[in-house]
Amino acid sequence: MFRIGNGYDVHKLVLGRKLILGGVEIPYEKGLLGHSDADVLIHAIMDALLGACGKRDIGFMFPDTDDAYKDISSLILLERVYEEIKKLGYGISNIDSIIVAQEPKLSPYIDGMRSNIAFVLGMELDRINIKATTTEGLGFVGMGEGMASYAVACLYAFEDR
């Protein structure tokens, strides 16, 4: 049995924060605002994974009212989501994701992002896809006010239920 989940996340860009995407620190004058490291890519991936196994979103699992998650690496949160998925009897077939950002150019960092995610999830690189696109100057992303990410995850059951 296969299950598919979709994830979406968005964060505001601000001065004085590091820009972390896929667990990679990217040199840029702004970073994403959030309770954790605000890694919009990993947040979308986690929501896709949780959705595929019928669980609530990351805001429910890791509430921003809990200081235990203040500035935490989203790679750590991804590892916790993966443990939950395995407890429910699922493995990850593949992940496909898109980062939507006007700046900076992300292509030099995508391989590092894929490697980080593959390592945490114990997956081969060819089962994790990350693309980056712009909005051609349109909307809050195009105006440089924030970034968004979309993800789709396909899970398989270890045993048919």
XYZ file of C-alpha atoms in Angstrom:
161
model
C 0.000 0.000 0.000
C 1.216 3.485 -0.878
C 0.212 6.747 0.783
C 0.884 10.252 -0.540
C 1.097 13.493 1.436
C 1.483 17.153 0.488
C 3.322 19.796 2.480
C 3.561 23.563 2.259
C 5.375 26.114 4.364
C 6.181 29.804 4.184
C 8.370 32.083 6.302
C 9.124 35.773 6.292
C 12.654 36.965 5.408
C 14.231 39.259 8.023
C 17.598 40.782 8.843
C 19.584 39.258 11.703
C 18.757 35.586 11.049
C 20.734 32.846 9.304
C 19.249 31.451 6.104
C 18.969 27.679 6.552
C 17.467 25.527 3.799
C 17.661 21.755 3.808
C 20.010 22.022 6.772
C 22.490 24.092 4.718
C 23.495 27.568 5.856
C 23.335 29.808 2.795
C 25.198 33.119 2.720
C 22.592 35.877 2.412
C 21.836 39.150 4.167
C 18.475 37.875 5.414
C 17.205 34.703 7.046
C 13.830 33.151 7.675
C 11.848 34.149 10.754
C 10.484 31.342 12.898
C 10.537 29.656 16.284
C 12.942 26.936 15.103
C 15.609 27.537 12.451
C 12.657 28.243 10.076
C 13.920 25.830 7.412
C 10.982 26.208 5.048
C 12.064 23.241 2.889
C 12.312 20.720 5.702
C 9.080 22.032 7.237
C 7.210 21.353 3.986
C 8.802 17.892 3.743
C 7.836 17.046 7.336
C 4.225 18.103 6.718
C 4.122 15.962 3.562
C 5.462 12.962 5.488
C 3.041 13.451 8.374
C 0.121 13.946 5.993
C 0.938 10.757 4.117
C 0.556 8.709 7.299
C -2.580 10.539 8.477
C -0.966 12.633 11.216
C -1.443 16.301 12.026
C 1.046 18.978 10.984
C 4.382 20.016 12.476
C 2.774 22.873 14.387
C 0.857 20.257 16.357
C 3.841 17.938 16.807
C 6.350 20.716 17.594
C 4.354 23.724 18.896
C 5.984 27.149 18.736
C 4.853 27.706 22.316
C 7.350 25.089 23.526
C 10.809 26.501 24.282
C 12.309 23.055 23.626
C 11.984 23.857 19.916
C 13.386 27.404 20.066
C 16.064 27.731 17.342
C 16.254 23.919 17.001
C 17.639 22.487 13.773
C 14.850 21.257 11.542
C 17.056 18.262 10.721
C 16.509 17.121 14.327
C 12.761 17.580 13.922
C 12.869 15.650 10.627
C 14.570 12.783 12.422
C 11.752 12.753 15.009
C 9.113 12.745 12.266
C 10.900 9.835 10.598
C 10.890 7.871 13.868
C 7.132 8.437 14.129
C 6.603 7.230 10.544
C 8.572 4.044 11.222
C 6.538 3.377 14.412
C 3.386 3.560 12.278
C 4.801 0.920 9.917
C 5.788 3.076 6.945
C 8.923 3.640 4.899
C 9.595 6.526 2.528
C 9.523 5.751 -1.182
C 10.451 9.225 -2.411
C 10.190 12.960 -1.770
C 9.754 15.681 -4.386
C 10.006 19.323 -3.317
C 10.227 22.884 -4.582
C 11.697 25.956 -2.887
C 10.173 29.231 -4.073
C 12.581 32.149 -3.573
C 13.434 35.213 -5.609
C 16.938 35.422 -4.108
C 19.533 34.088 -3.491
C 20.252 31.601 -6.262
C 19.953 28.168 -4.654
C 21.289 25.751 -7.286
C 24.814 25.619 -5.764
C 23.317 24.380 -2.463
C 20.782 21.806 -3.599
C 23.162 18.825 -3.546
C 24.070 19.624 0.069
C 20.386 19.870 0.984
C 19.650 16.513 -0.647
C 22.619 14.929 1.155
C 21.486 16.231 4.552
C 17.936 14.980 4.089
C 19.077 11.620 2.682
C 21.386 11.114 5.649
C 18.683 11.831 8.244
C 16.135 9.623 6.475
C 18.552 6.841 5.541
C 17.628 7.162 1.868
C 19.469 7.117 -1.428
C 19.973 10.543 -3.024
C 18.033 9.615 -6.151
C 14.859 9.282 -4.060
C 15.002 12.911 -2.894
C 14.367 15.688 -5.376
C 14.678 19.403 -4.663
C 13.979 22.098 -7.212
C 14.201 25.876 -6.853
C 12.180 28.468 -8.694
C 11.305 32.162 -8.538
C 7.975 33.926 -8.923
C 9.337 36.280 -11.603
C 9.027 39.191 -9.168
C 5.380 38.544 -8.313
C 3.846 38.360 -4.821
C 5.532 38.356 -1.416
C 8.251 35.964 -2.629
C 8.975 38.065 -5.705
C 9.205 41.193 -3.568
C 11.825 39.469 -1.369
C 9.566 39.404 1.689
C 9.651 35.642 2.230
C 10.175 32.142 0.885
C 7.846 29.203 0.407
C 8.266 25.495 -0.172
C 6.064 22.671 -1.420
C 6.689 18.964 -0.968
C 5.118 15.653 -1.886
C 6.058 12.420 -0.124
C 5.170 8.861 -1.038
C 5.186 6.280 1.752
C 4.861 2.526 1.579
C 3.565 0.191 4.283
C 6.057 -2.353 5.641
C 3.137 -4.776 5.793
C -0.316 -4.562 4.265
C -2.867 -3.725 6.901
